[in-house]
Amino acid sequence: MSSHRSSRRSRSRSPYRHERSSRDRSRDRSPRQRRDRRHDEPRNNNKKKYEWGRPEDNVEEQEEEEVEKQQPNFGLSGKLAAETNTVNGVQLKYNEPPEAAKPKQKWRLYVFKGDEQIDLLHIHRQSSYLIGRDRLIVDIPVDHPSCSKQHAVIQYRTVSQQDGNGKTVKVVKPFLIDLEATNGTFLNGEEVPSTRFVELKVKDVLKFGESTREYVLLHAE
């Protein structure tokens, strides 16, 4: 009976011994041998990429994706363009035209109230001058309550004209434009049309709204 138990004990230990001996043999291998064995094992790096549908359909989808990769559009939207045309947080009603330019002549506005001169304005240092009641943004303030916040603009523009020899030359001239003011803008006693440039000449007289002040345009010779 003792021999029977001994054989059962030996049979029960044999699998464990075999498993342990395999692990021991694995430990006995040097790191280089284990590394070489890993290198010898085949690698499946070329994994096949599975795609749904027909191959020709996938080609069309790739072409559509390439077409969609266009350059970004950095153009201004309407709202953003309006935000860039602001001064002191106030949106301007007017944009200068491409032909805007500073004048070479030293233009001036002589301001009269009745027969008395009350001011002298030098208007040759900029390409345009905004006229109105909003002192936050205007260049030439007019405080009469009949005047609009953004009433009118004196704009210098580069235009073509013929000189004394009949040759076409470029010159910078002053123009007046009314910004749809409620009570109008007047040139030599006549109301000018809104949103249209009207050329100004020496000794022209400007009036804004119902204000009695007169602005006489002259320049230094």
Tab-separated table of C-alpha atoms in Angstrom:
chain	number	residue	atom	x	y	z
A	1	MET	CA	0.000	0.000	0.000
A	2	SER	CA	2.884	2.320	0.747
A	3	SER	CA	4.305	1.590	-2.700
A	4	HIS	CA	0.938	2.508	-4.247
A	5	ARG	CA	0.914	5.871	-2.452
A	6	SER	CA	4.471	6.468	-3.485
A	7	SER	CA	3.637	5.901	-7.156
A	8	ARG	CA	0.585	8.223	-6.900
A	9	ARG	CA	2.760	10.918	-5.289
A	10	SER	CA	5.363	10.562	-7.981
A	11	ARG	CA	2.731	10.742	-10.755
A	12	SER	CA	1.138	13.826	-9.199
A	13	ARG	CA	4.480	15.628	-9.012
A	14	SER	CA	5.640	14.810	-12.487
A	15	PRO	CA	3.617	17.459	-14.416
A	16	TYR	CA	4.738	20.157	-12.002
A	17	ARG	CA	8.334	19.129	-12.376
A	18	HIS	CA	8.078	19.193	-16.131
A	19	GLU	CA	6.526	22.663	-16.151
A	20	ARG	CA	9.095	24.010	-13.722
A	21	SER	CA	11.973	22.544	-15.657
A	22	SER	CA	10.714	24.306	-18.812
A	23	ARG	CA	10.624	27.634	-16.994
A	24	ASP	CA	14.059	26.991	-15.561
A	25	ARG	CA	15.433	26.319	-19.015
A	26	SER	CA	13.898	29.547	-20.213
A	27	ARG	CA	15.542	31.444	-17.371
A	28	ASP	CA	18.868	29.800	-18.108
A	29	ARG	CA	18.954	31.348	-21.550
A	30	SER	CA	21.055	34.441	-21.800
A	31	PRO	CA	19.352	37.800	-22.653
A	32	ARG	CA	21.019	37.697	-26.035
A	33	GLN	CA	19.555	34.290	-26.823
A	34	ARG	CA	16.071	35.458	-25.818
A	35	ARG	CA	16.458	38.587	-27.935
A	36	ASP	CA	17.667	36.565	-30.922
A	37	ARG	CA	14.693	34.290	-30.569
A	38	ARG	CA	12.334	37.225	-30.687
A	39	HIS	CA	14.035	38.491	-33.832
A	40	ASP	CA	13.639	35.094	-35.432
A	41	GLU	CA	9.894	35.132	-34.933
A	42	PRO	CA	8.062	36.358	-38.047
A	43	ARG	CA	6.341	39.673	-37.804
A	44	ASN	CA	3.137	40.545	-39.564
A	45	ASN	CA	3.757	44.222	-40.257
A	46	ASN	CA	1.934	44.193	-43.544
A	47	LYS	CA	-1.512	44.125	-42.072
A	48	LYS	CA	-4.178	44.274	-44.672
A	49	LYS	CA	-6.432	47.299	-44.469
A	50	TYR	CA	-10.038	46.307	-44.937
A	51	GLU	CA	-12.388	48.815	-46.522
A	52	TRP	CA	-16.115	48.705	-46.950
A	53	GLY	CA	-17.696	48.818	-50.367
A	54	ARG	CA	-16.187	48.514	-53.800
A	55	PRO	CA	-12.587	49.659	-54.465
A	56	GLU	CA	-13.709	52.205	-57.063
A	57	ASP	CA	-16.055	53.797	-54.502
A	58	ASN	CA	-13.158	54.248	-52.086
A	59	VAL	CA	-11.073	55.928	-54.800
A	60	GLU	CA	-13.834	58.471	-55.408
A	61	GLU	CA	-14.057	59.241	-51.692
A	62	GLN	CA	-10.296	59.890	-51.584
A	63	GLU	CA	-10.559	62.253	-54.548
A	64	GLU	CA	-13.400	64.141	-52.871
A	65	GLU	CA	-11.340	64.510	-49.710
A	66	GLU	CA	-8.443	65.970	-51.753
A	67	VAL	CA	-10.797	68.449	-53.427
A	68	GLU	CA	-12.160	69.561	-50.054
A	69	LYS	CA	-8.647	70.411	-48.809
A	70	GLN	CA	-8.688	73.938	-50.201
A	71	GLN	CA	-6.807	76.957	-48.967
A	72	PRO	CA	-8.587	78.796	-46.129
A	73	ASN	CA	-10.454	81.965	-47.032
A	74	PHE	CA	-9.209	84.881	-44.955
A	75	GLY	CA	-11.590	87.379	-46.515
A	76	LEU	CA	-13.567	89.510	-44.124
A	77	SER	CA	-17.181	88.697	-43.478
A	78	GLY	CA	-19.648	91.596	-43.536
A	79	LYS	CA	-19.789	91.846	-39.768
A	80	LEU	CA	-16.026	91.677	-39.335
A	81	ALA	CA	-15.488	94.274	-42.052
A	82	ALA	CA	-17.907	96.589	-40.239
A	83	GLU	CA	-16.039	96.080	-36.982
A	84	THR	CA	-12.744	97.101	-38.585
A	85	ASN	CA	-14.306	100.370	-39.850
A	86	THR	CA	-14.857	101.745	-36.373
A	87	VAL	CA	-13.374	104.654	-34.444
A	88	ASN	CA	-13.695	104.847	-30.664
A	89	GLY	CA	-16.300	102.087	-30.794
A	90	VAL	CA	-18.478	103.949	-33.347
A	91	GLN	CA	-19.104	102.419	-36.760
A	92	LEU	CA	-18.343	104.838	-39.563
A	93	LYS	CA	-20.821	105.386	-42.375
A	94	TYR	CA	-18.094	106.260	-44.839
A	95	ASN	CA	-15.130	104.477	-46.425
A	96	GLU	CA	-12.486	106.288	-48.417
A	97	PRO	CA	-12.303	105.379	-52.130
A	98	PRO	CA	-9.208	103.776	-53.703
A	99	GLU	CA	-8.233	107.080	-55.335
A	100	ALA	CA	-8.009	108.898	-51.987
A	101	ALA	CA	-4.824	110.953	-51.593
A	102	LYS	CA	-3.364	113.762	-49.524
A	103	PRO	CA	-3.319	117.123	-51.309
A	104	LYS	CA	-0.153	119.021	-52.122
A	105	GLN	CA	-1.892	122.375	-51.894
A	106	LYS	CA	-2.558	123.803	-48.447
A	107	TRP	CA	-6.336	123.993	-48.414
A	108	ARG	CA	-8.133	125.927	-45.661
A	109	LEU	CA	-11.660	126.513	-44.426
A	110	TYR	CA	-12.463	130.004	-43.171
A	111	VAL	CA	-15.419	129.810	-40.798
A	112	PHE	CA	-17.809	132.800	-40.652
A	113	LYS	CA	-20.803	133.537	-38.487
A	114	GLY	CA	-22.488	136.472	-40.169
A	115	ASP	CA	-19.730	138.860	-41.190
A	116	GLU	CA	-17.329	137.759	-38.493
A	117	GLN	CA	-14.629	135.152	-39.025
A	118	ILE	CA	-14.654	132.851	-35.981
A	119	ASP	CA	-12.252	130.083	-36.984
A	120	LEU	CA	-9.628	128.920	-39.472
A	121	LEU	CA	-9.286	125.217	-40.265
A	122	HIS	CA	-6.265	123.733	-42.046
A	123	ILE	CA	-7.503	120.777	-44.074
A	124	HIS	CA	-4.471	119.579	-46.055
A	125	ARG	CA	-2.883	117.138	-43.587
A	126	GLN	CA	-5.261	114.225	-44.305
A	127	SER	CA	-6.881	112.667	-47.329
A	128	SER	CA	-10.376	113.149	-45.890
A	129	TYR	CA	-12.218	115.070	-43.159
A	130	LEU	CA	-15.402	113.826	-41.518
A	131	ILE	CA	-17.858	116.550	-40.526
A	132	GLY	CA	-20.643	116.097	-37.943
A	133	ARG	CA	-21.882	116.344	-34.371
A	134	ASP	CA	-20.226	113.216	-32.922
A	135	ARG	CA	-17.025	114.625	-31.466
A	136	LEU	CA	-15.732	111.107	-30.745
A	137	ILE	CA	-15.124	110.432	-34.426
A	138	VAL	CA	-15.398	113.610	-36.530
A	139	ASP	CA	-12.509	115.752	-37.751
A	140	ILE	CA	-14.538	118.937	-38.066
A	141	PRO	CA	-17.253	119.227	-35.380
A	142	VAL	CA	-20.514	121.086	-36.086
A	143	ASP	CA	-22.575	121.450	-32.925
A	144	HIS	CA	-25.867	122.737	-34.346
A	145	PRO	CA	-28.720	120.352	-33.386
A	146	SER	CA	-29.918	120.205	-37.010
A	147	CYS	CA	-26.652	118.587	-38.080
A	148	SER	CA	-26.242	114.816	-38.144
A	149	LYS	CA	-23.650	112.911	-36.117
A	150	GLN	CA	-21.921	111.937	-39.368
A	151	HIS	CA	-23.045	114.654	-41.708
A	152	ALA	CA	-20.625	115.006	-44.625
A	153	VAL	CA	-17.049	114.406	-45.765
A	154	ILE	CA	-14.462	116.500	-47.584
A	155	GLN	CA	-12.533	113.951	-49.627
A	156	TYR	CA	-9.367	114.515	-51.670
A	157	ARG	CA	-9.214	112.316	-54.768
A	158	THR	CA	-6.672	111.685	-57.511
A	159	VAL	CA	-8.294	112.479	-60.868
A	160	SER	CA	-7.114	112.886	-64.441
A	161	GLN	CA	-7.266	116.176	-66.286
A	162	GLN	CA	-5.600	117.863	-69.213
A	163	ASP	CA	-2.972	120.515	-68.682
A	164	GLY	CA	-2.413	123.607	-70.851
A	165	ASN	CA	-0.635	121.528	-73.494
A	166	GLY	CA	-3.447	118.996	-73.779
A	167	LYS	CA	-1.494	116.358	-71.883
A	168	THR	CA	-3.327	114.128	-69.378
A	169	VAL	CA	-1.984	114.521	-65.865
A	170	LYS	CA	-2.939	113.286	-62.403
A	171	VAL	CA	-4.014	115.884	-59.863
A	172	VAL	CA	-5.495	115.762	-56.360
A	173	LYS	CA	-8.735	117.711	-55.962
A	174	PRO	CA	-11.183	118.261	-53.067
A	175	PHE	CA	-14.690	116.824	-53.228
A	176	LEU	CA	-17.724	117.056	-50.958
A	177	ILE	CA	-20.064	114.144	-50.199
A	178	ASP	CA	-23.237	114.251	-48.109
A	179	LEU	CA	-23.774	111.182	-45.886
A	180	GLU	CA	-27.574	111.225	-46.158
A	181	ALA	CA	-27.777	113.927	-43.512
A	182	THR	CA	-31.318	114.606	-42.306
A	183	ASN	CA	-31.186	118.350	-43.028
A	184	GLY	CA	-28.830	118.265	-45.983
A	185	THR	CA	-25.517	119.792	-47.031
A	186	PHE	CA	-25.358	122.997	-49.080
A	187	LEU	CA	-22.806	124.226	-51.602
A	188	ASN	CA	-23.087	127.879	-52.610
A	189	GLY	CA	-26.688	127.948	-51.392
A	190	GLU	CA	-27.834	124.760	-53.170
A	191	GLU	CA	-28.359	121.371	-51.551
A	192	VAL	CA	-26.004	118.699	-52.867
A	193	PRO	CA	-27.271	115.183	-53.703
A	194	SER	CA	-26.608	112.543	-51.057
A	195	THR	CA	-23.829	109.946	-51.404
A	196	ARG	CA	-22.363	111.593	-54.519
A	197	PHE	CA	-19.040	113.338	-54.883
A	198	VAL	CA	-19.260	117.005	-55.854
A	199	GLU	CA	-16.059	118.764	-56.833
A	200	LEU	CA	-15.093	121.779	-54.746
A	201	LYS	CA	-13.387	124.882	-56.060
A	202	VAL	CA	-11.677	127.882	-54.578
A	203	LYS	CA	-14.079	130.309	-52.797
A	204	ASP	CA	-16.883	127.740	-52.553
A	205	VAL	CA	-19.136	128.255	-49.527
A	206	LEU	CA	-20.344	125.237	-47.504
A	207	LYS	CA	-23.209	125.063	-45.018
A	208	PHE	CA	-24.462	122.106	-42.963
A	209	GLY	CA	-28.054	121.571	-41.903
A	210	GLU	CA	-29.760	124.714	-40.609
A	211	SER	CA	-26.589	126.137	-39.077
A	212	THR	CA	-25.885	129.762	-40.055
A	213	ARG	CA	-22.122	129.185	-40.086
A	214	GLU	CA	-20.456	129.397	-43.457
A	215	TYR	CA	-17.251	127.588	-44.437
A	216	VAL	CA	-15.318	129.290	-47.223
A	217	LEU	CA	-12.778	127.131	-49.079
A	218	LEU	CA	-9.440	128.684	-50.005
A	219	HIS	CA	-5.843	127.570	-50.361
A	220	ALA	CA	-2.433	129.192	-50.064
A	221	GLU	CA	-0.986	130.301	-53.403
